mmCIF file of C-alpha atoms in Angstrom:
data_model
loop_
_atom_site.group_PDB
_atom_site.id
_atom_site.type_symbol
_atom_site.label_atom_id
_atom_site.label_comp_id
_atom_site.label_asym_id
_atom_site.label_seq_id
_atom_site.Cartn_x
_atom_site.Cartn_y
_atom_site.Cartn_z
ATOM 1 C CA LEU M 445 8.314 -12.399 15.264
ATOM 2 C CA LEU M 446 7.574 -16.267 13.973
ATOM 3 C CA GLU M 447 10.582 -18.221 13.659
ATOM 4 C CA GLY M 448 12.531 -17.892 10.249
ATOM 5 C CA VAL M 449 10.426 -14.579 9.641
ATOM 6 C CA GLU M 450 12.711 -12.114 10.886
ATOM 7 C CA ILE M 451 15.664 -13.569 8.784
ATOM 8 C CA PHE M 452 13.186 -13.201 5.747
ATOM 9 C CA TYR M 453 12.258 -9.790 6.769
ATOM 10 C CA LYS M 454 15.978 -9.027 7.042
ATOM 11 C CA MET M 455 16.797 -10.465 3.634
ATOM 12 C CA LEU M 456 13.705 -8.297 2.034
ATOM 13 C CA LEU M 457 15.103 -5.051 3.336
ATOM 14 C CA ASP M 458 18.661 -5.795 2.489
ATOM 15 C CA CYS M 459 18.471 -7.454 -0.728
ATOM 16 C CA TYR M 460 15.199 -5.339 -2.104
ATOM 17 C CA GLY M 461 14.558 -2.307 0.197
ATOM 18 C CA ILE M 462 11.170 -3.946 0.841
ATOM 19 C CA TRP M 463 9.612 -3.147 4.305
ATOM 20 C CA SER M 464 7.882 -5.539 6.378
ATOM 21 C CA TRP M 465 5.141 -4.873 8.877
ATOM 22 C CA GLU M 466 2.899 -6.947 11.481
ATOM 23 C CA TYR M 467 -0.139 -6.147 12.839
ATOM 24 C CA ASP M 468 -2.549 -7.813 15.556
ATOM 25 C CA GLN M 469 -6.008 -8.610 15.078
ATOM 26 C CA ASP M 470 -7.330 -5.116 15.561
ATOM 27 C CA ARG M 471 -4.780 -3.996 12.934
ATOM 28 C CA LYS M 472 -2.370 -2.260 15.406
ATOM 29 C CA LEU M 473 1.042 -2.089 14.552
ATOM 30 C CA LEU M 474 3.411 -4.552 16.405
ATOM 31 C CA TYR M 475 6.428 -4.518 14.078
ATOM 32 C CA THR M 476 8.199 -2.906 11.131
ATOM 33 C CA ASN M 477 11.550 -2.469 10.015
ATOM 34 C CA SER M 478 10.923 0.810 8.042
ATOM 35 C CA LEU M 479 12.452 3.860 9.355
ATOM 36 C CA GLN M 480 10.407 6.055 6.909
ATOM 37 C CA GLN M 481 7.499 6.936 9.551
ATOM 38 C CA TYR M 482 5.260 8.488 7.098
ATOM 39 C CA PHE M 483 4.738 4.880 5.449
ATOM 40 C CA HIS M 484 3.014 3.921 8.800
ATOM 41 C CA GLY M 485 -0.578 3.492 8.378
ATOM 42 C CA LEU M 486 -0.162 3.664 4.421
ATOM 43 C CA LEU M 487 -1.679 -0.077 4.490
ATOM 44 C CA LEU M 488 -4.748 0.849 6.360
ATOM 45 C CA PHE M 489 -5.781 4.261 5.141
ATOM 46 C CA GLY M 490 -8.330 5.184 2.242
ATOM 47 C CA ARG M 491 -11.214 3.239 0.439
ATOM 48 C CA ASN M 492 -12.335 0.890 3.296
ATOM 49 C CA ARG M 493 -9.010 -1.189 3.087
ATOM 50 C CA ASP M 494 -9.139 -1.938 6.769
ATOM 51 C CA GLN M 495 -12.497 -3.378 5.905
ATOM 52 C CA ILE M 496 -11.253 -5.222 3.197
ATOM 53 C CA ILE M 497 -8.484 -6.880 4.898
ATOM 54 C CA ARG M 498 -10.374 -7.840 8.047
ATOM 55 C CA GLU M 499 -13.183 -9.637 5.786
ATOM 56 C CA HIS M 500 -10.461 -11.329 3.635
ATOM 57 C CA GLY M 501 -8.456 -12.429 6.641
ATOM 58 C CA ASN M 502 -11.486 -13.911 8.359
ATOM 59 C CA ARG M 503 -13.055 -15.803 5.199
ATOM 60 C CA ASN M 504 -9.928 -16.849 3.136
ATOM 61 C CA ASP M 505 -6.551 -18.174 3.589
ATOM 62 C CA ALA M 506 -4.883 -17.075 0.430
ATOM 63 C CA PRO M 507 -2.392 -13.785 0.445
ATOM 64 C CA LEU M 508 -4.130 -10.541 -0.286
ATOM 65 C CA ILE M 509 -2.722 -8.195 -2.875
ATOM 66 C CA ILE M 510 -3.662 -4.672 -2.656
ATOM 67 C CA SER M 511 -2.822 -1.897 -5.115
ATOM 68 C CA ASN M 512 -3.739 1.911 -5.344
ATOM 69 C CA SER M 513 -4.277 4.129 -8.103
ATOM 70 C CA ILE M 514 -0.688 5.344 -8.578
ATOM 71 C CA GLY M 515 0.573 1.727 -8.720
ATOM 72 C CA THR M 516 1.796 0.894 -5.488
ATOM 73 C CA MET M 517 1.411 -2.605 -4.009
ATOM 74 C CA TRP M 518 1.267 -4.114 -0.879
ATOM 75 C CA ALA M 519 0.701 -8.148 0.215
ATOM 76 C CA VAL M 520 -0.884 -9.378 3.401
ATOM 77 C CA VAL M 521 -0.767 -12.819 4.527
ATOM 78 C CA PHE M 522 -2.841 -14.033 7.404
ATOM 79 C CA LEU M 523 -2.072 -16.029 10.605
ATOM 80 C CA LYS M 524 -5.583 -17.762 11.610
ATOM 81 C CA GLY M 525 -6.527 -18.672 15.356
ATOM 82 C CA GLU M 526 -8.509 -21.716 16.257
ATOM 83 C CA ASP M 527 -11.624 -20.166 15.350
ATOM 84 C CA GLY M 528 -10.688 -19.504 11.784
ATOM 85 C CA LYS M 529 -10.259 -15.794 11.761
ATOM 86 C CA ALA M 530 -6.931 -13.854 11.337
ATOM 87 C CA GLU M 531 -5.338 -13.070 14.666
ATOM 88 C CA LYS M 532 -2.175 -11.491 13.106
ATOM 89 C CA TYR M 533 -1.472 -9.940 9.778
ATOM 90 C CA PHE M 534 1.769 -9.804 8.190
ATOM 91 C CA ALA M 535 2.611 -7.472 5.096
ATOM 92 C CA ILE M 536 5.381 -6.475 2.803
ATOM 93 C CA GLY M 537 5.207 -3.141 1.056
ATOM 94 C CA PRO M 538 4.622 -0.660 -0.225
ATOM 95 C CA VAL M 539 6.381 -1.083 -3.543
ATOM 96 C CA PHE M 540 5.994 -0.006 -7.439
ATOM 97 C CA SER M 541 6.203 -2.822 -9.892
ATOM 98 C CA GLY M 542 9.168 -2.828 -12.239
ATOM 99 C CA GLU M 543 6.712 -1.756 -15.140
ATOM 100 C CA THR M 544 6.138 1.483 -13.486
ATOM 101 C CA SER M 545 8.512 4.201 -14.523
ATOM 102 C CA LYS M 546 9.280 7.531 -12.431
ATOM 103 C CA HIS M 547 8.112 9.422 -15.427
ATOM 104 C CA ASN M 548 4.790 7.949 -14.995
ATOM 105 C CA HIS M 549 5.049 9.386 -11.263
ATOM 106 C CA GLU M 550 5.876 12.597 -12.664
ATOM 107 C CA GLN M 551 2.999 12.716 -15.347
ATOM 108 C CA LEU M 552 0.463 11.859 -12.104
ATOM 109 C CA VAL M 553 1.778 14.361 -10.127
ATOM 110 C CA GLU M 554 1.843 17.173 -12.874
ATOM 111 C CA HIS M 555 -1.801 16.770 -13.281
ATOM 112 C CA LEU M 556 -2.659 17.679 -9.458
ATOM 113 C CA HIS M 557 -3.690 21.255 -8.740
ATOM 114 C CA LEU M 558 -0.665 21.924 -6.361
ATOM 115 C CA SER M 559 2.067 24.215 -6.014
ATOM 116 C CA LEU M 560 5.536 23.520 -7.397
ATOM 117 C CA LYS M 561 6.722 23.100 -4.031
ATOM 118 C CA ASN M 562 4.034 20.581 -2.695
ATOM 119 C CA LYS M 563 4.572 18.765 -6.064
ATOM 120 C CA TRP M 564 8.060 17.995 -5.312
ATOM 121 C CA ALA M 565 7.167 17.109 -1.764
ATOM 122 C CA LEU M 566 5.073 14.435 -3.054
ATOM 123 C CA LEU M 567 7.485 12.872 -5.563
ATOM 124 C CA ASP M 568 9.962 13.050 -2.857
ATOM 125 C CA CYS M 569 7.872 10.725 -0.783
ATOM 126 C CA MET M 570 7.549 8.346 -3.727
ATOM 127 C CA GLU M 571 11.389 8.384 -4.056
ATOM 128 C CA HIS M 572 11.726 6.326 -1.220
ATOM 129 C CA ILE M 573 9.332 3.519 -2.378
ATOM 130 C CA PRO M 574 11.376 0.766 -4.230
ATOM 131 C CA TYR M 575 10.659 -0.726 -7.313
ATOM 132 C CA VAL M 576 10.448 -4.542 -7.885
ATOM 133 C CA ALA M 577 9.057 -6.617 -10.670
ATOM 134 C CA THR M 578 5.631 -7.884 -9.913
ATOM 135 C CA THR M 579 6.893 -11.487 -10.544
ATOM 136 C CA ALA M 580 9.693 -10.832 -7.980
ATOM 137 C CA PHE M 581 7.196 -9.516 -5.691
ATOM 138 C CA PHE M 582 4.767 -12.315 -5.942
ATOM 139 C CA GLN M 583 7.568 -14.685 -5.140
ATOM 140 C CA HIS M 584 8.346 -13.042 -2.116
ATOM 141 C CA VAL M 585 4.669 -13.118 -1.052
ATOM 142 C CA ILE M 586 4.640 -16.773 -1.587
ATOM 143 C CA ALA M 587 7.632 -17.119 0.791
ATOM 144 C CA LEU M 588 6.013 -15.052 3.456
ATOM 145 C CA HIS M 589 2.858 -17.147 3.271
ATOM 146 C CA TYR M 590 4.932 -20.423 3.692
ATOM 147 C CA TYR M 591 6.994 -18.994 6.819
ATOM 148 C CA VAL M 592 3.638 -17.621 8.548
ATOM 149 C CA THR M 593 1.160 -20.678 7.761
ATOM 150 C CA GLY M 594 3.350 -23.505 6.730
ATOM 151 C CA ASN M 595 1.227 -23.885 3.277
ATOM 152 C CA LYS M 596 2.069 -23.608 0.037
ATOM 153 C CA ALA M 597 0.281 -21.020 -2.480
ATOM 154 C CA ARG M 598 0.869 -20.135 -5.930
ATOM 155 C CA ASN M 599 -0.212 -16.893 -7.568
ATOM 156 C CA SER M 600 -3.218 -18.036 -8.793
ATOM 157 C CA ASP M 601 -4.520 -18.445 -5.239
ATOM 158 C CA PHE M 602 -3.922 -14.637 -4.529
ATOM 159 C CA THR M 603 -6.772 -12.094 -4.150
ATOM 160 C CA TYR M 604 -6.549 -8.714 -5.679
ATOM 161 C CA TYR M 605 -8.008 -5.619 -4.615
ATOM 162 C CA MET M 606 -7.353 -2.501 -6.501
ATOM 163 C CA THR M 607 -8.688 0.860 -7.333
ATOM 164 C CA LYS M 608 -11.230 1.031 -10.390
ATOM 165 C CA GLU M 609 -9.799 3.015 -13.067
ATOM 166 C CA GLU M 610 -13.281 4.299 -14.019
ATOM 167 C CA GLU M 611 -13.861 5.423 -10.562
ATOM 168 C CA ALA M 612 -10.475 7.246 -10.598
ATOM 169 C CA VAL M 613 -11.268 9.287 -13.823
ATOM 170 C CA LYS M 614 -14.639 10.104 -12.258
ATOM 171 C CA GLN M 615 -13.144 11.677 -9.275
ATOM 172 C CA GLU M 616 -10.199 13.732 -11.608
ATOM 173 C CA ARG M 617 -12.951 15.170 -13.865
ATOM 174 C CA GLU M 618 -14.903 16.304 -10.771
ATOM 175 C CA TRP M 619 -11.611 17.666 -9.240
ATOM 176 C CA GLN M 620 -11.125 19.678 -12.472
ATOM 177 C CA GLN M 621 -14.554 21.484 -12.045
ATOM 178 C CA GLN M 622 -13.860 22.811 -8.675
ATOM 179 C CA PRO M 623 -11.959 25.985 -9.240
ATOM 180 C CA HIS M 624 -11.122 26.388 -5.893
ATOM 181 C CA ALA M 625 -10.231 23.068 -4.770
ATOM 182 C CA PRO M 626 -6.313 23.696 -4.974
ATOM 183 C CA LEU M 627 -6.471 25.980 -1.951
ATOM 184 C CA ILE M 628 -9.043 23.756 0.020
ATOM 185 C CA ASN M 629 -7.511 20.346 -0.514
ATOM 186 C CA GLU M 630 -3.458 21.097 -0.795
ATOM 187 C CA LYS M 631 -3.074 21.063 3.226
ATOM 188 C CA LYS M 632 -5.304 17.924 3.289
ATOM 189 C CA LEU M 633 -2.820 16.234 0.417
ATOM 190 C CA LEU M 634 0.060 17.308 2.422
ATOM 191 C CA ASP M 635 -1.235 15.371 5.656
ATOM 192 C CA MET M 636 -1.881 12.433 3.573
ATOM 193 C CA VAL M 637 1.523 12.466 2.377
ATOM 194 C CA ARG M 638 3.026 12.643 6.205
ATOM 195 C CA LYS M 639 0.804 9.938 7.101
ATOM 196 C CA GLY M 640 1.731 7.963 4.269
ATOM 197 C CA ASN M 641 -1.380 7.709 2.325
ATOM 198 C CA LEU M 642 -0.370 8.396 -1.404
ATOM 199 C CA ASP M 643 -4.047 7.373 -2.773
ATOM 200 C CA TYR M 644 -4.256 11.186 -3.626
ATOM 201 C CA HIS M 645 -7.801 10.409 -5.270
ATOM 202 C CA ASN M 646 -9.329 10.242 -2.032
ATOM 203 C CA VAL M 647 -8.465 13.988 -1.842
ATOM 204 C CA LEU M 648 -9.787 14.668 -5.137
ATOM 205 C CA ALA M 649 -13.220 13.118 -4.402
ATOM 206 C CA ASP M 650 -13.774 15.469 -1.084
#
């Protein structure tokens, strides 16, 4: 770990419940203080996020904020090599923003074609994700960026990547038109939950 970063990680975990992650240039996990194993890989699963992270890290210096269709957020900060490409990735998350309520999550899960047992399993998975106000989360990102790079950053410097709402709506409609989709996709969704991928619209699109 870089000097000072370990203490910063401990502060995030102790005070806010935010997990920290470090990956090498091939996006292989080097470090995490998360005990929730099913969150391992969440950052890199779904919607070509691995490609988005890699390309951003090789072309930009600013932090990358990633969000998905159920409102979880991640932040990624990049340590560059002499060639200007990312040689290490530092991430914090996932978090739900302070504007997101548990009632919203229940509504999202309620619209899924799942058995009651599996709906509860998905909600239980969400229970482990901390709620952090967006403004506070962004301040943590600025601090992490400074620890890693030694450079200052502002919210306006961030790059944001998120699921397009119109795509999510289209996928939801397609899902509803498949009468046998619950039987086909329920196991796949549970596998995604165990791996930490909460972006359920990937299942709806299959």
